[in-house]
Amino acid sequence: MTGSKATEYAGATDHGPSVTEYSARHPAGRRTTLSEAALGTRTDREARWLRLRDAEGATLEAAAAHLGVPAALLRRGAQGRHRPGVRHAGDTYGLALRVCRSDRAGPRGRIREAGSVLLVVTGDTLVSLEEGTGDLLDAGATAVAQDGAGWTGGGPGAVLRTLVDGIAESWLDAVAALEEAVDDMDPEEDVPEQKSRARPRNEDMTARRIHRLRRQILRLRRTLAPAALALRENGHDTDEEAARWRDTADLLRHCVAQLDTLLQLLDSAHDARMAEIGVAQNNDMRRISATAALIAVPTMVAGNYGMNFDHMPELAWTFGYPLVVGVTFMVCAGLWIHLRRRGWL
């Protein structure tokens, strides 16, 4: 983390580290310090969301001290690439998620890991800890500012739900991008089979695309599968809240099933490509063998007469040379016709 970024997020002031606070009074967010935010939480008793980015070391310890959050919970979430799941520490619980997005600037179907998020609910306060790019929760922050669900009685649970929905939208976009990329793997327009020419030499490029897409799908699957389990365990306060989290978890499980289907399609495409390559190589070997057979006939004849035996009657015969040449040509022509009919040439 660079010095300017550390100063911006850590906010080394006399009042403690700097954070962004969202509440009914500040739906669009405002910069403040942890000490002031913690004081407002104790006096106002209203729901609020405190957003920390790339916090580490002393910032985490200060956040834990000011907000009464177990320091171990925040430290574990700040380790980066933490495993998604629900973590409990007394009345405080945290939801850890990874964020994957479709890279619109790169090749179609490219998925990048934008970072990880730890969302901690303690009392009337939601604390978010982001590791990675600085816009992981921007979509959720915009939605919170627009609908204000958390400030009209929903509490931090409603804000948590809105933030997770924003992350889920990025997951769904990534799945849709992968589906489009796999659809593009369909063969080009059918062309008539050419028996005497080699196939276009694009098999290596196709195999690389298939392997690259497999890696992207597996990367996204490693994010969604544990996230679905974590969301299913969340929302334990009320039956209605638990049902809503289960619906989101079921949607993610459906996405995982879609990714599994895409993996199967890619496996089938890879097998088909390998079969095509095997057939093409077999055709090449048959053409090579047929050519060798045609060359072997005159080579054998020339080899016999090149041994210079003394008693070879046709050497002294007037029609001996034309006869040998004619027979050799007829044998080669007959062999060529036979191989041509068998599809070897």
Coordinates of C-alpha atoms in Angstrom, one line a residue:
M1 CA 0.0 0.0 0.0
T2 CA 1.5 3.3 -1.0
G3 CA 2.1 6.2 1.4
S4 CA -0.6 8.4 0.0
K5 CA -3.2 5.6 0.1
A6 CA -2.2 4.7 3.6
T7 CA -2.7 8.3 4.7
E8 CA -6.1 8.5 3.0
Y9 CA -7.4 5.3 4.6
A10 CA -5.6 5.3 7.8
G11 CA -6.2 9.0 8.4
A12 CA -3.5 9.4 11.0
T13 CA -5.2 12.1 13.2
D14 CA -5.5 12.7 16.8
H15 CA -9.0 11.1 16.7
G16 CA -8.0 7.8 15.2
P17 CA -8.2 6.3 11.7
S18 CA -10.4 7.7 9.0
V19 CA -13.4 5.8 7.6
T20 CA -16.5 6.5 5.5
E21 CA -19.7 6.5 7.4
Y22 CA -23.2 5.9 5.9
S23 CA -26.3 6.5 7.9
A24 CA -29.8 8.2 7.7
R25 CA -28.1 11.6 8.2
H26 CA -25.4 10.8 5.6
P27 CA -26.9 8.4 3.0
A28 CA -24.2 9.3 0.5
G29 CA -21.4 8.8 3.0
R30 CA -19.0 11.1 4.8
R31 CA -15.4 11.0 5.9
T32 CA -15.0 10.8 9.6
T33 CA -12.9 9.1 12.2
L34 CA -13.5 5.8 14.1
S35 CA -13.6 7.6 17.4
E36 CA -16.3 10.0 16.3
A37 CA -18.3 7.2 14.5
A38 CA -18.1 5.0 17.7
L39 CA -19.2 7.9 19.8
G40 CA -22.2 8.5 17.5
T41 CA -23.1 4.8 17.7
R42 CA -23.2 4.9 21.4
T43 CA -25.2 8.1 21.7
D44 CA -27.6 8.0 18.7
R45 CA -28.3 4.3 18.7
E46 CA -29.1 4.4 14.9
A47 CA -28.1 2.0 12.2
R48 CA -24.9 3.0 10.3
W49 CA -22.4 1.5 8.0
L50 CA -18.6 2.1 8.5
R51 CA -16.5 1.4 5.5
L52 CA -12.8 0.7 5.7
R53 CA -10.5 -0.1 2.8
D54 CA -7.2 -1.9 2.8
A55 CA -6.9 -1.4 6.5
E56 CA -4.1 -3.2 8.3
G57 CA -2.0 -3.2 11.5
A58 CA -2.8 -0.3 13.8
T59 CA -6.0 0.6 11.8
L60 CA -7.5 -2.8 12.5
E61 CA -6.6 -2.6 16.2
A62 CA -8.1 0.9 16.5
A63 CA -11.3 -0.2 14.7
A64 CA -11.6 -3.2 17.1
A65 CA -11.0 -1.0 20.1
H66 CA -13.4 1.8 19.1
L67 CA -16.3 -0.4 17.9
G68 CA -16.0 -3.3 20.3
V69 CA -15.4 -5.8 17.5
P70 CA -13.1 -8.8 18.3
A71 CA -9.7 -7.9 16.9
A72 CA -9.1 -11.5 15.8
L73 CA -12.2 -11.4 13.6
L74 CA -10.9 -8.3 11.7
R75 CA -7.3 -9.6 11.5
R76 CA -8.5 -12.8 10.0
G77 CA -10.6 -10.9 7.4
A78 CA -7.6 -8.7 6.6
Q79 CA -5.3 -11.5 5.6
G80 CA -6.5 -11.3 2.0
R81 CA -8.1 -14.0 0.0
H82 CA -9.7 -15.4 3.1
R83 CA -12.0 -18.3 2.6
P84 CA -15.7 -17.2 2.2
G85 CA -17.9 -18.1 5.2
V86 CA -19.8 -16.9 8.2
R87 CA -17.7 -16.2 11.4
H88 CA -19.2 -15.7 14.8
A89 CA -17.7 -14.1 17.9
G90 CA -20.3 -13.8 20.6
D91 CA -23.1 -11.4 19.4
T92 CA -20.9 -10.3 16.5
Y93 CA -20.8 -12.1 13.3
G94 CA -19.0 -11.6 10.0
L95 CA -19.7 -12.6 6.4
A96 CA -16.5 -13.0 4.3
L97 CA -16.9 -13.1 0.5
R98 CA -14.6 -12.9 -2.5
V99 CA -15.4 -10.6 -5.4
C100 CA -14.9 -11.8 -9.0
R101 CA -15.8 -9.7 -12.0
S102 CA -15.9 -10.0 -15.8
D103 CA -13.0 -8.0 -17.3
R104 CA -14.7 -6.0 -20.0
A105 CA -11.4 -4.5 -21.2
G106 CA -9.8 -7.9 -21.8
P107 CA -10.7 -11.0 -23.8
R108 CA -14.3 -12.1 -23.6
G109 CA -14.8 -14.5 -20.8
R110 CA -11.9 -13.3 -18.7
I111 CA -12.7 -13.3 -15.0
R112 CA -10.5 -11.4 -12.5
E113 CA -10.5 -11.5 -8.8
A114 CA -11.2 -7.9 -7.7
G115 CA -10.6 -8.7 -4.0
S116 CA -12.3 -9.8 -0.9
V117 CA -14.8 -8.3 1.6
L118 CA -15.5 -8.9 5.2
L119 CA -18.9 -7.6 6.5
V120 CA -19.2 -7.5 10.3
V121 CA -22.5 -6.8 12.1
T122 CA -22.2 -5.7 15.7
G123 CA -25.2 -4.2 17.3
D124 CA -26.6 -1.4 15.1
T125 CA -23.4 -1.0 13.2
L126 CA -22.2 -2.7 10.0
V127 CA -18.4 -2.6 9.5
S128 CA -17.0 -3.5 6.0
L129 CA -13.4 -4.3 5.4
E130 CA -12.3 -4.3 1.7
E131 CA -9.1 -5.8 0.4
G132 CA -8.3 -5.3 -3.3
T133 CA -9.6 -2.6 -5.7
G134 CA -11.3 0.3 -4.1
D135 CA -14.7 -0.1 -5.7
L136 CA -15.8 -3.5 -4.4
L137 CA -18.9 -2.1 -2.6
D138 CA -19.6 1.0 -4.7
A139 CA -22.6 -0.6 -6.4
G140 CA -24.0 -1.5 -3.0
A141 CA -23.3 2.0 -1.6
T142 CA -25.2 3.5 -4.4
A143 CA -28.2 1.2 -3.8
V144 CA -28.1 2.0 -0.1
A145 CA -28.1 5.7 -0.8
Q146 CA -31.0 5.4 -3.2
D147 CA -33.4 3.1 -1.3
G148 CA -32.4 3.8 2.3
A149 CA -33.6 0.4 3.5
G150 CA -31.2 0.3 6.3
W151 CA -32.2 3.7 7.7
T152 CA -36.0 3.1 7.7
G153 CA -36.2 0.2 10.2
G154 CA -34.2 -2.5 8.4
G155 CA -31.1 -1.9 10.4
P156 CA -27.6 -3.1 9.5
G157 CA -29.1 -6.4 8.3
A158 CA -30.9 -4.6 5.5
V159 CA -27.7 -2.8 4.6
L160 CA -25.8 -6.0 4.6
R161 CA -28.4 -7.6 2.3
T162 CA -28.1 -4.6 -0.2
L163 CA -24.3 -4.9 -0.3
V164 CA -24.4 -8.6 -0.9
D165 CA -27.0 -8.1 -3.6
G166 CA -24.5 -5.7 -5.3
I167 CA -21.7 -8.3 -5.1
A168 CA -24.1 -11.0 -6.4
E169 CA -24.8 -8.8 -9.5
S170 CA -21.2 -8.8 -10.4
W171 CA -21.1 -12.6 -10.0
L172 CA -24.2 -13.0 -12.3
D173 CA -22.5 -10.7 -14.9
A174 CA -19.4 -12.9 -14.8
V175 CA -21.4 -16.1 -15.3
A176 CA -23.2 -14.4 -18.3
A177 CA -19.9 -13.4 -19.8
L178 CA -18.6 -16.9 -19.5
E179 CA -21.7 -18.3 -21.2
E180 CA -21.2 -15.9 -24.1
A181 CA -17.5 -16.9 -24.3
V182 CA -18.4 -20.6 -24.4
D183 CA -21.0 -20.0 -27.1
D184 CA -18.3 -18.4 -29.2
M185 CA -16.4 -21.7 -29.0
D186 CA -18.8 -23.3 -31.5
P187 CA -17.2 -24.3 -34.8
E188 CA -17.1 -21.8 -37.6
E189 CA -19.3 -22.1 -40.6
D190 CA -19.3 -25.7 -42.0
V191 CA -16.9 -26.1 -44.9
P192 CA -16.7 -29.1 -47.2
E193 CA -14.2 -31.7 -46.1
Q194 CA -10.9 -31.6 -48.0
K195 CA -9.3 -35.0 -48.3
S196 CA -6.1 -34.0 -50.1
R197 CA -5.3 -30.9 -48.0
A198 CA -4.4 -30.5 -44.3
R199 CA -7.0 -28.8 -42.1
P200 CA -6.4 -25.2 -41.1
R201 CA -3.7 -25.0 -38.4
N202 CA -5.8 -23.3 -35.7
E203 CA -6.2 -26.4 -33.4
D204 CA -3.5 -25.1 -31.0
M205 CA -5.2 -21.7 -30.6
T206 CA -8.6 -23.4 -30.0
A207 CA -7.1 -25.7 -27.3
R208 CA -5.6 -22.7 -25.6
R209 CA -8.9 -20.9 -25.6
I210 CA -10.6 -23.9 -24.1
H211 CA -8.0 -24.2 -21.3
R212 CA -8.2 -20.5 -20.6
L213 CA -11.9 -20.6 -20.3
R214 CA -11.7 -23.6 -18.0
R215 CA -9.4 -21.7 -15.7
Q216 CA -11.8 -18.8 -15.6
I217 CA -14.8 -21.0 -14.9
L218 CA -13.0 -22.8 -12.1
R219 CA -11.8 -19.5 -10.6
L220 CA -15.4 -18.2 -10.5
R221 CA -16.7 -21.5 -9.2
R222 CA -14.2 -21.4 -6.3
T223 CA -15.8 -18.1 -5.4
L224 CA -19.5 -19.0 -5.8
A225 CA -19.6 -22.4 -4.2
P226 CA -18.4 -21.4 -0.7
A227 CA -20.3 -18.2 -1.0
A228 CA -23.6 -20.1 -1.5
L229 CA -22.9 -22.1 1.6
A230 CA -22.0 -19.0 3.6
L231 CA -25.2 -17.1 2.6
R232 CA -27.3 -20.2 3.4
E233 CA -25.9 -20.1 6.9
N234 CA -26.6 -16.4 7.3
G235 CA -29.9 -14.6 8.1
H236 CA -30.6 -16.6 11.3
D237 CA -32.5 -13.8 13.0
T238 CA -36.0 -14.3 11.5
D239 CA -37.6 -16.9 9.3
E240 CA -38.3 -14.3 6.7
E241 CA -34.7 -13.1 6.7
A242 CA -33.4 -16.6 6.6
A243 CA -35.7 -17.4 3.6
R244 CA -34.3 -14.4 1.7
W245 CA -30.7 -15.5 2.3
R246 CA -31.6 -19.0 1.2
D247 CA -33.1 -17.6 -2.0
T248 CA -29.8 -15.9 -2.8
A249 CA -27.9 -19.0 -1.9
D250 CA -30.1 -21.1 -4.2
L251 CA -29.5 -18.6 -7.0
L252 CA -25.7 -19.0 -6.5
R253 CA -26.1 -22.7 -6.4
H254 CA -27.9 -22.5 -9.7
C255 CA -25.0 -20.4 -11.0
V256 CA -22.6 -23.1 -9.8
A257 CA -24.6 -25.7 -11.7
Q258 CA -24.4 -23.5 -14.8
L259 CA -20.7 -23.3 -14.5
D260 CA -20.5 -27.1 -14.1
T261 CA -22.5 -27.4 -17.4
L262 CA -20.1 -25.0 -19.1
L263 CA -17.2 -27.1 -17.9
Q264 CA -18.9 -30.2 -19.4
L265 CA -19.4 -28.3 -22.7
L266 CA -15.8 -27.3 -22.8
D267 CA -14.7 -30.9 -22.0
S268 CA -16.9 -32.1 -24.9
A269 CA -15.4 -29.4 -27.2
H270 CA -11.9 -30.3 -26.2
D271 CA -12.6 -34.0 -26.8
A272 CA -14.1 -33.2 -30.2
R273 CA -11.0 -31.1 -31.1
M274 CA -8.7 -33.9 -30.0
A275 CA -10.7 -36.4 -32.1
E276 CA -10.5 -34.1 -35.1
I277 CA -6.8 -33.8 -34.7
G278 CA -6.5 -37.6 -34.4
V279 CA -8.5 -38.1 -37.6
A280 CA -6.4 -35.5 -39.4
Q281 CA -3.2 -37.1 -38.3
N282 CA -4.5 -40.5 -39.3
N283 CA -5.3 -39.1 -42.8
D284 CA -1.8 -37.6 -43.0
M285 CA -0.3 -41.0 -42.1
R286 CA -2.3 -42.8 -44.8
R287 CA -1.3 -40.3 -47.4
I288 CA 2.4 -40.6 -46.4
S289 CA 2.1 -44.4 -46.5
A290 CA 0.4 -44.4 -49.9
T291 CA 3.1 -42.1 -51.3
A292 CA 5.8 -44.4 -49.9
A293 CA 4.1 -47.4 -51.6
L294 CA 4.1 -45.7 -55.0
I295 CA 7.8 -44.8 -54.6
A296 CA 8.7 -48.3 -53.5
V297 CA 7.8 -50.0 -56.8
P298 CA 10.2 -48.1 -59.1
T299 CA 12.8 -48.1 -56.4
M300 CA 12.7 -51.9 -56.1
V301 CA 12.9 -52.3 -59.9
A302 CA 15.8 -49.9 -60.1
G303 CA 17.5 -51.7 -57.2
N304 CA 17.3 -55.1 -59.0
Y305 CA 18.8 -53.8 -62.2
G306 CA 21.4 -51.9 -60.3
M307 CA 23.0 -55.0 -58.9
N308 CA 24.8 -55.6 -62.4
F309 CA 24.3 -59.4 -62.6
D310 CA 26.0 -61.0 -65.6
H311 CA 23.1 -63.2 -66.6
M312 CA 20.1 -60.9 -67.1
P313 CA 18.6 -61.9 -70.6
E314 CA 16.4 -58.9 -70.9
L315 CA 19.5 -56.6 -70.9
A316 CA 20.4 -57.9 -74.4
W317 CA 16.8 -57.9 -75.7
T318 CA 15.7 -55.0 -77.9
F319 CA 12.4 -54.5 -76.1
G320 CA 13.7 -55.3 -72.6
Y321 CA 14.0 -51.6 -71.4
P322 CA 10.6 -50.4 -72.8
L323 CA 9.0 -53.5 -71.3
V324 CA 10.4 -52.9 -67.8
V325 CA 9.5 -49.3 -67.9
G326 CA 6.0 -50.0 -69.1
V327 CA 5.4 -52.7 -66.5
T328 CA 6.7 -50.5 -63.7
F329 CA 4.4 -47.7 -64.9
M330 CA 1.4 -50.0 -65.1
V331 CA 2.0 -51.3 -61.6
C332 CA 2.3 -47.8 -60.2
A333 CA -0.8 -46.7 -62.0
G334 CA -2.8 -49.6 -60.7
L335 CA -1.6 -49.1 -57.2
W336 CA -2.5 -45.3 -57.5
I337 CA -6.0 -46.2 -58.7
H338 CA -6.5 -48.7 -55.8
L339 CA -5.2 -46.3 -53.1
R340 CA -7.3 -43.5 -54.6
R341 CA -10.5 -45.6 -54.4
R342 CA -9.7 -46.5 -50.8
G343 CA -9.4 -42.8 -49.9
W344 CA -5.7 -42.9 -49.1
L345 CA -4.8 -40.3 -51.7

